[in-house]
PDB file of C-alpha atoms in Angstrom:
ATOM      1  CA  MET A 927     266.478 -15.387 217.522  1.00  0.00           C
ATOM      2  CA  ASN A 928     268.981 -13.738 215.344  1.00  0.00           C
ATOM      3  CA  TYR A 929     272.801 -14.187 215.898  1.00  0.00           C
ATOM      4  CA  PHE A 930     273.390 -10.985 217.258  1.00  0.00           C
ATOM      5  CA  GLN A 931     270.749 -11.512 220.303  1.00  0.00           C
ATOM      6  CA  LYS A 932     271.965 -14.971 220.730  1.00  0.00           C
ATOM      7  CA  ASN A 933     275.687 -13.962 221.165  1.00  0.00           C
ATOM      8  CA  LYS A 934     275.014 -10.226 222.606  1.00  0.00           C
ATOM      9  CA  LYS A 935     276.939 -10.954 225.975  1.00  0.00           C
ATOM     10  CA  ASN A 936     280.017 -12.469 224.180  1.00  0.00           C
ATOM     11  CA  ILE A 937     280.112  -9.658 221.712  1.00  0.00           C
ATOM     12  CA  ILE A 938     279.784  -7.349 224.140  1.00  0.00           C
ATOM     13  CA  ILE A 939     282.773  -8.757 226.298  1.00  0.00           C
ATOM     14  CA  GLY A 940     284.684  -9.177 223.115  1.00  0.00           C
ATOM     15  CA  VAL A 941     284.372  -5.280 222.297  1.00  0.00           C
ATOM     16  CA  ILE A 942     285.389  -4.233 225.707  1.00  0.00           C
ATOM     17  CA  ALA A 943     288.291  -6.428 225.726  1.00  0.00           C
ATOM     18  CA  THR A 944     289.304  -4.830 222.375  1.00  0.00           C
ATOM     19  CA  LEU A 945     288.705  -1.654 223.334  1.00  0.00           C
ATOM     20  CA  LEU A 946     290.915  -2.198 226.588  1.00  0.00           C
ATOM     21  CA  ILE A 947     293.773  -3.828 224.569  1.00  0.00           C
ATOM     22  CA  ALA A 948     294.128  -0.749 222.364  1.00  0.00           C
ATOM     23  CA  ALA A 949     294.291   1.660 225.360  1.00  0.00           C
ATOM     24  CA  LEU A 950     296.881  -0.398 226.715  1.00  0.00           C
ATOM     25  CA  VAL A 951     298.778  -0.409 223.197  1.00  0.00           C
ATOM     26  CA  ALA A 952     298.053   3.155 222.979  1.00  0.00           C
ATOM     27  CA  LEU A 953     299.703   3.704 226.469  1.00  0.00           C
ATOM     28  CA  TRP A 954     302.755   1.697 225.620  1.00  0.00           C
ATOM     29  CA  LEU A 955     303.500   3.208 222.393  1.00  0.00           C
ATOM     30  CA  GLN A 956     303.142   6.905 224.290  1.00  0.00           C
ATOM     31  CA  LYS A 957     305.912   5.816 226.649  1.00  0.00           C
ATOM     32  CA  LYS A 958     308.330   3.832 224.255  1.00  0.00           C
ATOM     33  CA  VAL A 959     307.438   5.134 220.878  1.00  0.00           C
ATOM     34  CA  ILE A 960     305.809   8.245 220.842  1.00  0.00           C
ATOM     35  CA  HIS A 961     307.790  11.180 222.285  1.00  0.00           C
ATOM     36  CA  SER A 962     307.518  15.012 223.155  1.00  0.00           C
ATOM     37  CA  ALA A 963     309.289  18.291 223.833  1.00  0.00           C
ATOM     38  CA  ASP A 964     308.583  17.377 227.246  1.00  0.00           C
ATOM     39  CA  ASP A 965     310.919  14.040 227.379  1.00  0.00           C
ATOM     40  CA  ILE A 966     313.743  16.103 226.632  1.00  0.00           C
ATOM     41  CA  VAL A 967     316.227  15.756 229.586  1.00  0.00           C
ATOM     42  CA  GLY A 968     318.762  18.928 229.441  1.00  0.00           C
ATOM     43  CA  VAL A 969     320.308  21.545 231.160  1.00  0.00           C
ATOM     44  CA  VAL A 970     321.940  24.980 230.741  1.00  0.00           C
ATOM     45  CA  TYR A 971     323.172  27.084 233.133  1.00  0.00           C
ATOM     46  CA  PRO A 972     323.772  29.683 234.281  1.00  0.00           C
ATOM     47  CA  SER A 973     320.627  31.453 232.804  1.00  0.00           C
ATOM     48  CA  THR A 974     322.361  34.854 233.355  1.00  0.00           C
ATOM     49  CA  LEU A 975     326.065  35.377 232.942  1.00  0.00           C
ATOM     50  CA  SER A 976     328.309  38.021 231.529  1.00  0.00           C
ATOM     51  CA  VAL A 977     330.444  38.474 228.127  1.00  0.00           C
ATOM     52  CA  GLY A 978     333.127  35.934 228.152  1.00  0.00           C
ATOM     53  CA  ASP A 979     332.020  34.102 231.094  1.00  0.00           C
ATOM     54  CA  THR A 980     331.504  30.127 230.651  1.00  0.00           C
ATOM     55  CA  LEU A 981     328.031  28.666 229.931  1.00  0.00           C
ATOM     56  CA  VAL A 982     327.365  25.073 230.699  1.00  0.00           C
ATOM     57  CA  PHE A 983     325.207  22.486 228.431  1.00  0.00           C
ATOM     58  CA  GLU A 984     324.258  18.970 228.868  1.00  0.00           C
ATOM     59  CA  ASP A 985     321.852  16.594 227.775  1.00  0.00           C
ATOM     60  CA  LYS A 986     320.778  13.158 229.144  1.00  0.00           C
ATOM     61  CA  THR A 987     317.863  12.269 226.600  1.00  0.00           C
ATOM     62  CA  GLN A 988     318.036   8.519 226.690  1.00  0.00           C
ATOM     63  CA  PHE A 989     315.783   8.145 223.536  1.00  0.00           C
ATOM     64  CA  ALA A 990     318.033  10.308 221.350  1.00  0.00           C
ATOM     65  CA  LYS A 991     319.434   9.174 218.464  1.00  0.00           C
ATOM     66  CA  SER A 992     320.915  12.562 217.608  1.00  0.00           C
ATOM     67  CA  LYS A 993     321.225  15.988 219.083  1.00  0.00           C
ATOM     68  CA  LYS A 994     322.075  19.405 218.416  1.00  0.00           C
ATOM     69  CA  TRP A 995     322.545  22.494 220.157  1.00  0.00           C
ATOM     70  CA  ASN A 996     322.089  26.258 218.796  1.00  0.00           C
ATOM     71  CA  PHE A 997     323.151  28.758 220.858  1.00  0.00           C
ATOM     72  CA  GLY A 998     321.457  31.491 219.192  1.00  0.00           C
ATOM     73  CA  ASP A 999     324.609  33.292 217.933  1.00  0.00           C
ATOM     74  CA  GLY A1000     325.110  31.613 214.777  1.00  0.00           C
ATOM     75  CA  THR A1001     327.042  28.665 216.553  1.00  0.00           C
ATOM     76  CA  THR A1002     325.888  25.072 216.970  1.00  0.00           C
ATOM     77  CA  SER A1003     327.322  21.628 218.729  1.00  0.00           C
ATOM     78  CA  GLU A1004     326.257  18.094 218.455  1.00  0.00           C
ATOM     79  CA  LYS A1005     328.139  17.160 221.660  1.00  0.00           C
ATOM     80  CA  SER A1006     326.146  15.880 224.631  1.00  0.00           C
ATOM     81  CA  SER A1007     327.754  18.161 226.947  1.00  0.00           C
ATOM     82  CA  GLY A1008     330.313  20.978 226.998  1.00  0.00           C
ATOM     83  CA  ILE A1009     330.775  24.957 227.358  1.00  0.00           C
ATOM     84  CA  HIS A1010     330.209  28.060 225.289  1.00  0.00           C
ATOM     85  CA  PHE A1011     331.265  31.669 225.498  1.00  0.00           C
ATOM     86  CA  TYR A1012     329.246  34.600 223.865  1.00  0.00           C
ATOM     87  CA  ASN A1013     331.029  37.557 222.513  1.00  0.00           C
ATOM     88  CA  LYS A1014     328.454  40.017 222.626  1.00  0.00           C
ATOM     89  CA  PRO A1015     325.491  41.039 224.926  1.00  0.00           C
ATOM     90  CA  GLY A1016     322.069  40.066 224.354  1.00  0.00           C
ATOM     91  CA  TYR A1017     319.014  37.762 224.846  1.00  0.00           C
ATOM     92  CA  TYR A1018     319.832  34.214 223.443  1.00  0.00           C
ATOM     93  CA  PRO A1019     317.014  31.135 223.238  1.00  0.00           C
ATOM     94  CA  VAL A1020     319.512  28.180 223.365  1.00  0.00           C
ATOM     95  CA  THR A1021     317.660  25.193 221.625  1.00  0.00           C
ATOM     96  CA  LEU A1022     318.278  21.698 221.928  1.00  0.00           C
ATOM     97  CA  ILE A1023     317.144  19.627 218.903  1.00  0.00           C
ATOM     98  CA  ILE A1024     316.754  16.081 219.310  1.00  0.00           C
ATOM     99  CA  ASP A1025     316.294  13.570 216.468  1.00  0.00           C
ATOM    100  CA  ASN A1026     315.526  16.599 214.181  1.00  0.00           C
ATOM    101  CA  LYS A1027     312.033  16.347 215.685  1.00  0.00           C
ATOM    102  CA  TYR A1028     311.609  17.334 219.038  1.00  0.00           C
ATOM    103  CA  SER A1029     312.959  20.410 220.555  1.00  0.00           C
ATOM    104  CA  LYS A1030     313.144  22.545 223.745  1.00  0.00           C
ATOM    105  CA  SER A1031     314.805  26.091 224.141  1.00  0.00           C
ATOM    106  CA  PHE A1032     316.472  27.452 227.402  1.00  0.00           C
ATOM    107  CA  PRO A1033     316.545  31.575 227.661  1.00  0.00           C
ATOM    108  CA  VAL A1034     320.149  32.779 228.465  1.00  0.00           C
ATOM    109  CA  LEU A1035     320.623  36.646 229.152  1.00  0.00           C
ATOM    110  CA  VAL A1036     323.961  37.874 228.465  1.00  0.00           C
ATOM    111  CA  SER A1037     325.117  41.294 230.122  1.00  0.00           C
ATOM    112  CA  ALA A1038     328.143  43.240 228.934  1.00  0.00           C
ATOM    113  CA  ARG A1039     331.151  43.048 231.286  1.00  0.00           C
ATOM    114  CA  ALA A1040     331.646  45.964 233.377  1.00  0.00           C
ATOM    115  CA  ILE A1041     334.719  47.870 232.955  1.00  0.00           C
ATOM    116  CA  GLN A1042     336.156  49.611 235.727  1.00  0.00           C
ATOM    117  CA  LYS A1043     336.097  53.671 235.009  1.00  0.00           C
ATOM    118  CA  ALA A1044     338.513  56.175 237.109  1.00  0.00           C
ATOM    119  CA  LYS A1045     336.730  57.976 239.797  1.00  0.00           C
ATOM    120  CA  ASP A1046     338.099  61.516 239.287  1.00  0.00           C
ATOM    121  CA  THR A1047     338.286  61.803 235.288  1.00  0.00           C
ATOM    122  CA  ALA A1048     335.914  60.628 232.387  1.00  0.00           C
ATOM    123  CA  MET A1049     338.576  58.230 230.874  1.00  0.00           C
ATOM    124  CA  VAL A1050     339.187  54.991 231.308  1.00  0.00           C
ATOM    125  CA  LYS A1051     342.081  53.980 233.263  1.00  0.00           C
ATOM    126  CA  THR A1052     343.877  50.956 232.010  1.00  0.00           C
ATOM    127  CA  THR A1053     344.441  48.457 234.532  1.00  0.00           C
ATOM    128  CA  ILE A1054     345.551  44.681 234.451  1.00  0.00           C
ATOM    129  CA  ASP A1055     343.800  41.623 235.116  1.00  0.00           C
ATOM    130  CA  ALA A1056     346.134  38.875 235.812  1.00  0.00           C
ATOM    131  CA  PRO A1057     346.823  36.473 239.195  1.00  0.00           C
ATOM    132  CA  LEU A1058     349.440  37.551 241.621  1.00  0.00           C
ATOM    133  CA  ARG A1059     350.556  33.788 241.666  1.00  0.00           C
ATOM    134  CA  ALA A1060     351.079  31.232 239.483  1.00  0.00           C
ATOM    135  CA  MET A1061     353.048  28.197 238.631  1.00  0.00           C
ATOM    136  CA  GLN A1062     356.128  27.492 236.416  1.00  0.00           C
ATOM    137  CA  PHE A1063     354.999  26.209 232.914  1.00  0.00           C
ATOM    138  CA  GLU A1064     351.356  27.255 233.818  1.00  0.00           C
ATOM    139  CA  ASN A1065     349.479  29.254 230.629  1.00  0.00           C
ATOM    140  CA  VAL A1066     348.884  32.587 232.621  1.00  0.00           C
ATOM    141  CA  GLN A1067     346.119  35.108 231.127  1.00  0.00           C
ATOM    142  CA  PHE A1068     346.864  38.790 231.267  1.00  0.00           C
ATOM    143  CA  ARG A1069     343.838  40.799 230.133  1.00  0.00           C
ATOM    144  CA  ALA A1070     344.103  44.506 229.492  1.00  0.00           C
ATOM    145  CA  ILE A1071     341.200  46.330 231.088  1.00  0.00           C
ATOM    146  CA  SER A1072     341.240  49.667 228.607  1.00  0.00           C
ATOM    147  CA  ASP A1073     339.900  51.536 225.669  1.00  0.00           C
ATOM    148  CA  ALA A1074     343.139  51.469 224.029  1.00  0.00           C
ATOM    149  CA  LYS A1075     343.617  50.618 220.519  1.00  0.00           C
ATOM    150  CA  GLN A1076     347.641  49.420 220.972  1.00  0.00           C
ATOM    151  CA  PHE A1077     349.114  47.124 223.473  1.00  0.00           C
ATOM    152  CA  SER A1078     352.479  46.290 224.389  1.00  0.00           C
ATOM    153  CA  TRP A1079     353.304  43.403 226.664  1.00  0.00           C
ATOM    154  CA  LYS A1080     356.436  42.493 228.560  1.00  0.00           C
ATOM    155  CA  PHE A1081     356.365  39.640 230.838  1.00  0.00           C
ATOM    156  CA  GLY A1082     359.950  39.997 232.618  1.00  0.00           C
ATOM    157  CA  GLU A1083     361.256  37.164 231.748  1.00  0.00           C
ATOM    158  CA  SER A1084     362.590  37.320 228.117  1.00  0.00           C
ATOM    159  CA  GLY A1085     363.748  40.885 228.185  1.00  0.00           C
ATOM    160  CA  THR A1086     361.934  41.679 224.777  1.00  0.00           C
ATOM    161  CA  THR A1087     358.150  42.640 223.721  1.00  0.00           C
ATOM    162  CA  ASP A1088     356.426  39.347 224.302  1.00  0.00           C
ATOM    163  CA  SER A1089     352.905  40.179 223.053  1.00  0.00           C
ATOM    164  CA  LYS A1090     351.156  42.896 221.381  1.00  0.00           C
ATOM    165  CA  ASP A1091     347.448  41.449 222.034  1.00  0.00           C
ATOM    166  CA  LYS A1092     344.859  43.052 224.556  1.00  0.00           C
ATOM    167  CA  LEU A1093     344.370  39.284 226.027  1.00  0.00           C
ATOM    168  CA  ALA A1094     347.773  37.760 226.306  1.00  0.00           C
ATOM    169  CA  ILE A1095     348.770  34.169 227.618  1.00  0.00           C
ATOM    170  CA  TYR A1096     352.234  33.707 228.646  1.00  0.00           C
ATOM    171  CA  SER A1097     354.363  30.411 230.306  1.00  0.00           C
ATOM    172  CA  TYR A1098     357.123  31.352 232.514  1.00  0.00           C
ATOM    173  CA  LYS A1099     360.010  28.915 231.593  1.00  0.00           C
ATOM    174  CA  GLU A1100     361.400  29.364 235.291  1.00  0.00           C
ATOM    175  CA  PRO A1101     360.100  30.300 238.691  1.00  0.00           C
ATOM    176  CA  GLY A1102     360.721  33.567 240.505  1.00  0.00           C
ATOM    177  CA  ASP A1103     359.386  37.476 241.050  1.00  0.00           C
ATOM    178  CA  TYR A1104     358.570  39.318 237.679  1.00  0.00           C
ATOM    179  CA  ILE A1105     357.343  42.390 236.996  1.00  0.00           C
ATOM    180  CA  VAL A1106     354.843  42.530 234.258  1.00  0.00           C
ATOM    181  CA  THR A1107     354.783  45.985 232.234  1.00  0.00           C
ATOM    182  CA  LEU A1108     351.790  47.230 229.603  1.00  0.00           C
ATOM    183  CA  TYR A1109     352.534  49.979 227.396  1.00  0.00           C
ATOM    184  CA  THR A1110     349.501  51.554 225.457  1.00  0.00           C
ATOM    185  CA  ASP A1111     348.914  54.354 223.208  1.00  0.00           C
ATOM    186  CA  GLU A1112     346.976  56.039 225.583  1.00  0.00           C
ATOM    187  CA  SER A1113     349.444  56.589 228.334  1.00  0.00           C
ATOM    188  CA  ILE A1114     353.350  57.528 228.554  1.00  0.00           C
ATOM    189  CA  GLU A1115     353.724  55.784 231.629  1.00  0.00           C
ATOM    190  CA  PRO A1116     353.606  51.439 231.714  1.00  0.00           C
ATOM    191  CA  ILE A1117     351.000  50.014 233.577  1.00  0.00           C
ATOM    192  CA  ILE A1118     352.614  47.625 236.288  1.00  0.00           C
ATOM    193  CA  HIS A1119     351.970  44.178 237.686  1.00  0.00           C
ATOM    194  CA  HIS A1120     353.747  41.908 240.283  1.00  0.00           C
ATOM    195  CA  ILE A1121     353.672  38.146 239.936  1.00  0.00           C
ATOM    196  CA  ARG A1122     355.110  35.201 241.629  1.00  0.00           C
ATOM    197  CA  ILE A1123     355.855  32.210 239.680  1.00  0.00           C
ATOM    198  CA  ASP A1124     356.454  29.138 241.827  1.00  0.00           C
ATOM    199  CA  PRO A1125     358.526  25.971 240.930  1.00  0.00           C
ATOM    200  CA  SER A1126     356.216  22.966 239.052  1.00  0.00           C
ATOM    201  CA  TYR A1127     356.979  19.945 240.586  1.00  0.00           C
ATOM    202  CA  ASP A1128     358.149  16.779 238.567  1.00  0.00           C
ATOM    203  CA  ALA A1129     358.322  13.599 240.279  1.00  0.00           C
ATOM    204  CA  LEU A1130     360.473  11.987 238.014  1.00  0.00           C
ATOM    205  CA  ASN A1131     363.274  14.569 237.967  1.00  0.00           C
ATOM    206  CA  ASP A1132     363.073  15.098 241.924  1.00  0.00           C
ATOM    207  CA  GLN A1133     365.888  12.538 243.095  1.00  0.00           C
ATOM    208  CA  ASP A1134     366.036  13.971 246.665  1.00  0.00           C
ATOM    209  CA  VAL A1135     362.360  13.981 247.572  1.00  0.00           C
ATOM    210  CA  SER A1136     361.073  10.811 249.558  1.00  0.00           C
ATOM    211  CA  VAL A1137     358.126   8.679 247.852  1.00  0.00           C
ATOM    212  CA  GLU A1138     355.618  10.642 250.561  1.00  0.00           C
ATOM    213  CA  ASP A1139     356.651  14.088 249.974  1.00  0.00           C
ATOM    214  CA  ALA A1140     356.170  13.472 246.432  1.00  0.00           C
ATOM    215  CA  TYR A1141     352.626  12.507 246.373  1.00  0.00           C
ATOM    216  CA  ALA A1142     352.036  15.507 249.043  1.00  0.00           C
ATOM    217  CA  LYS A1143     353.278  17.772 246.733  1.00  0.00           C
ATOM    218  CA  ILE A1144     351.237  16.604 243.854  1.00  0.00           C
ATOM    219  CA  ASP A1145     348.194  16.829 246.241  1.00  0.00           C
ATOM    220  CA  ASN A1146     348.807  19.986 247.292  1.00  0.00           C
ATOM    221  CA  ASP A1147     349.401  21.418 243.612  1.00  0.00           C
ATOM    222  CA  PHE A1148     345.976  19.776 242.718  1.00  0.00           C
ATOM    223  CA  LYS A1149     344.393  21.455 245.556  1.00  0.00           C
ATOM    224  CA  TYR A1150     346.018  25.028 244.964  1.00  0.00           C
ATOM    225  CA  HIS A1151     344.494  25.190 241.216  1.00  0.00           C
ATOM    226  CA  LEU A1152     341.066  23.688 242.444  1.00  0.00           C
ATOM    227  CA  GLN A1153     341.224  26.350 245.170  1.00  0.00           C
ATOM    228  CA  GLN A1154     341.750  28.806 242.165  1.00  0.00           C
ATOM    229  CA  ILE A1155     338.777  27.997 240.399  1.00  0.00           C
ATOM    230  CA  ALA A1156     336.833  28.092 243.402  1.00  0.00           C
ATOM    231  CA  ASN A1157     338.303  31.587 243.924  1.00  0.00           C
ATOM    232  CA  GLY A1158     336.853  32.809 240.262  1.00  0.00           C
ATOM    233  CA  SER A1159     340.333  32.869 238.608  1.00  0.00           C
ATOM    234  CA  ASN A1160     340.778  32.064 235.164  1.00  0.00           C
ATOM    235  CA  PHE A1161     339.117  28.634 234.707  1.00  0.00           C
ATOM    236  CA  ASN A1162     340.806  27.652 231.529  1.00  0.00           C
ATOM    237  CA  SER A1163     344.498  28.108 232.664  1.00  0.00           C
ATOM    238  CA  HIS A1164     343.855  26.098 236.177  1.00  0.00           C
ATOM    239  CA  TYR A1165     341.517  23.720 234.457  1.00  0.00           C
ATOM    240  CA  ASN A1166     343.853  22.767 231.475  1.00  0.00           C
ATOM    241  CA  TYR A1167     346.899  22.773 233.860  1.00  0.00           C
ATOM    242  CA  LEU A1168     345.395  19.976 235.844  1.00  0.00           C
ATOM    243  CA  LEU A1169     343.908  17.984 232.998  1.00  0.00           C
ATOM    244  CA  GLN A1170     346.991  18.066 230.840  1.00  0.00           C
ATOM    245  CA  LYS A1171     349.898  17.305 233.965  1.00  0.00           C
ATOM    246  CA  TYR A1172     348.002  14.875 235.711  1.00  0.00           C
ATOM    247  CA  LEU A1173     344.462  13.565 234.236  1.00  0.00           C
ATOM    248  CA  CYS A1174     346.107  12.629 230.785  1.00  0.00           C
ATOM    249  CA  ASN A1175     343.727  14.492 229.176  1.00  0.00           C
ATOM    250  CA  ASN A1176     340.810  12.517 230.437  1.00  0.00           C
ATOM    251  CA  GLU A1177     337.985  14.562 231.566  1.00  0.00           C
ATOM    252  CA  ASN A1178     335.963  11.638 232.715  1.00  0.00           C
ATOM    253  CA  THR A1179     338.452  11.144 235.642  1.00  0.00           C
ATOM    254  CA  VAL A1180     336.357   9.939 238.539  1.00  0.00           C
ATOM    255  CA  VAL A1181     336.216  12.599 241.560  1.00  0.00           C
ATOM    256  CA  LYS A1182     334.595  12.134 244.811  1.00  0.00           C
ATOM    257  CA  VAL A1183     333.742  14.931 247.090  1.00  0.00           C
ATOM    258  CA  ASN A1184     333.300  14.332 250.676  1.00  0.00           C
ATOM    259  CA  ASP A1185     333.035  10.740 250.888  1.00  0.00           C
ATOM    260  CA  SER A1186     329.782  10.564 249.204  1.00  0.00           C
ATOM    261  CA  LYS A1187     329.349  12.619 245.817  1.00  0.00           C
ATOM    262  CA  VAL A1188     330.746  10.855 242.687  1.00  0.00           C
ATOM    263  CA  ASN A1189     331.198  13.194 239.348  1.00  0.00           C
ATOM    264  CA  ASN A1190     333.609  13.210 236.307  1.00  0.00           C
ATOM    265  CA  PHE A1191     336.507  15.889 236.440  1.00  0.00           C
ATOM    266  CA  TYR A1192     335.024  18.297 233.894  1.00  0.00           C
ATOM    267  CA  MET A1193     331.628  18.729 235.902  1.00  0.00           C
ATOM    268  CA  TYR A1194     333.274  19.061 239.213  1.00  0.00           C
ATOM    269  CA  CYS A1195     335.354  21.811 238.082  1.00  0.00           C
ATOM    270  CA  ALA A1196     332.085  23.476 236.022  1.00  0.00           C
ATOM    271  CA  GLY A1197     330.099  23.354 239.384  1.00  0.00           C
ATOM    272  CA  LEU A1198     333.080  24.559 241.452  1.00  0.00           C
ATOM    273  CA  GLN A1199     333.463  27.604 238.955  1.00  0.00           C
ATOM    274  CA  PHE A1200     329.650  28.492 239.722  1.00  0.00           C
ATOM    275  CA  ASP A1201     329.255  27.515 243.390  1.00  0.00           C
ATOM    276  CA  LYS A1202     331.614  29.797 244.671  1.00  0.00           C
ATOM    277  CA  ASN A1203     333.296  30.470 248.074  1.00  0.00           C
ATOM    278  CA  ASN A1204     333.941  26.664 248.492  1.00  0.00           C
ATOM    279  CA  VAL A1205     337.087  25.695 250.540  1.00  0.00           C
ATOM    280  CA  ILE A1206     339.190  22.780 249.444  1.00  0.00           C
ATOM    281  CA  GLN A1207     340.328  21.224 252.474  1.00  0.00           C
ATOM    282  CA  THR A1208     342.182  18.021 251.313  1.00  0.00           C
ATOM    283  CA  VAL A1209     342.731  16.425 247.893  1.00  0.00           C
ATOM    284  CA  LYS A1210     344.216  13.192 247.769  1.00  0.00           C
ATOM    285  CA  VAL A1211     344.926  11.474 243.910  1.00  0.00           C
ATOM    286  CA  ASN A1212     345.177   8.134 242.808  1.00  0.00           C
ATOM    287  CA  PHE A1213     347.597   6.823 239.837  1.00  0.00           C
ATOM    288  CA  ASP A1214     347.114   3.669 237.465  1.00  0.00           C
ATOM    289  CA  ASP A1215     349.401   1.054 237.585  1.00  0.00           C
ATOM    290  CA  THR A1216     352.114   2.826 235.505  1.00  0.00           C
ATOM    291  CA  GLN A1217     351.912   5.811 237.914  1.00  0.00           C
ATOM    292  CA  ASN A1218     351.931   8.444 234.732  1.00  0.00           C
ATOM    293  CA  CYS A1219     347.973   9.239 234.932  1.00  0.00           C
ATOM    294  CA  VAL A1220     345.646  10.149 237.682  1.00  0.00           C
ATOM    295  CA  THR A1221     342.407   7.994 237.840  1.00  0.00           C
ATOM    296  CA  LYS A1222     340.527   9.020 240.699  1.00  0.00           C
ATOM    297  CA  VAL A1223     340.540  12.218 243.154  1.00  0.00           C
ATOM    298  CA  ASP A1224     339.342  12.198 246.457  1.00  0.00           C
ATOM    299  CA  ILE A1225     338.269  15.667 247.626  1.00  0.00           C
ATOM    300  CA  ASN A1226     337.090  16.980 251.162  1.00  0.00           C
ATOM    301  CA  GLN A1227     335.605  20.615 250.760  1.00  0.00           C
ATOM    302  CA  SER A1228     333.508  22.606 252.801  1.00  0.00           C
ATOM    303  CA  LYS A1229     331.811  26.192 252.701  1.00  0.00           C
TER     304      LYS A1229
END
C-alpha cells in the first residue's frame, strides 16, 4: 500500500481545509483590501438645476486616501464636500475619483435660466431681482434681468453711482428706506426698486437692552436669515451673514432640528435651500464661554 492510499483520508481533509482557508482569506481581502466603484459613498444634488443655482457634493468613502471631484466643466475639487456653480447650460457628468483608481459618475442637467419677457413687445424689459428687505451691513445682491450691455446702479445711500456691473453687491451702512435706481443703455427712464434696511443689532454696543432682550434679538435675527434661505432668497448673502456674524466662520457648528435631527450648519442650510416651504418657528442660539461665538443652534421648524 503506497503513501497516498495509506493517508487518503487525511490528504482529502487537508485539501478541503486549505481550500476553505483560501476562500475565507479571499473574502476578507475583498472586504478589507480589494475595492470597486460600488464601494464609493458619494452624493451630488440636485441632479437638475439652472445656471447659477447651487450644486452640493459630498463624499463619505471610508477607505479613501485621496479624492478628486471633476465637475465636467473644466473645474475640479479635492474637498470632501462643498458647493459648485455652473455658468453654462448643458449635460455634465460629475465624476468622483478615489485614490486615482476608482471612479463614480453622477449625471447633472443644467438648464438655462429663464428671462422674463415683456408681454406686449418682443423686447426684453429690464427688471431688478433683489430683496425688498435686508439688514444693515448685510451684503445685498442686486441682479439686472436684462439684455442691455451697460448698467449704472445707484443704491440711494452714497448719492453717486455705486456700480456698473450687471450683478452688483452693496452693503448699507445705515438703516432706513432706500430707492434703488438702475440705468441701462436700452431705456431712457431708470428702473426703480424699493428696499427697507433694518438696523443690525450689536449686543456689545447696546447698553439699554436687557440680557433677555439681547438674546431674543439675536435669536430673531438668526431666524430671519434662515427663513430667507428657506424662501429661496439669495443663499450666499444670508448664509455668509450668519456664518461671519455669529458662528466665527465655523461651518461645522452643531444644528439640532426639532429636538432630534443633528447636522452641521453648512449641510443644514444647503438642505434648507432645496427642501423649500419650511417655516422656521423658533431659533435658540448657544454661545461659548466667551460669549463671542455660537456653538450650537436649536431650531423648531415645520411645513
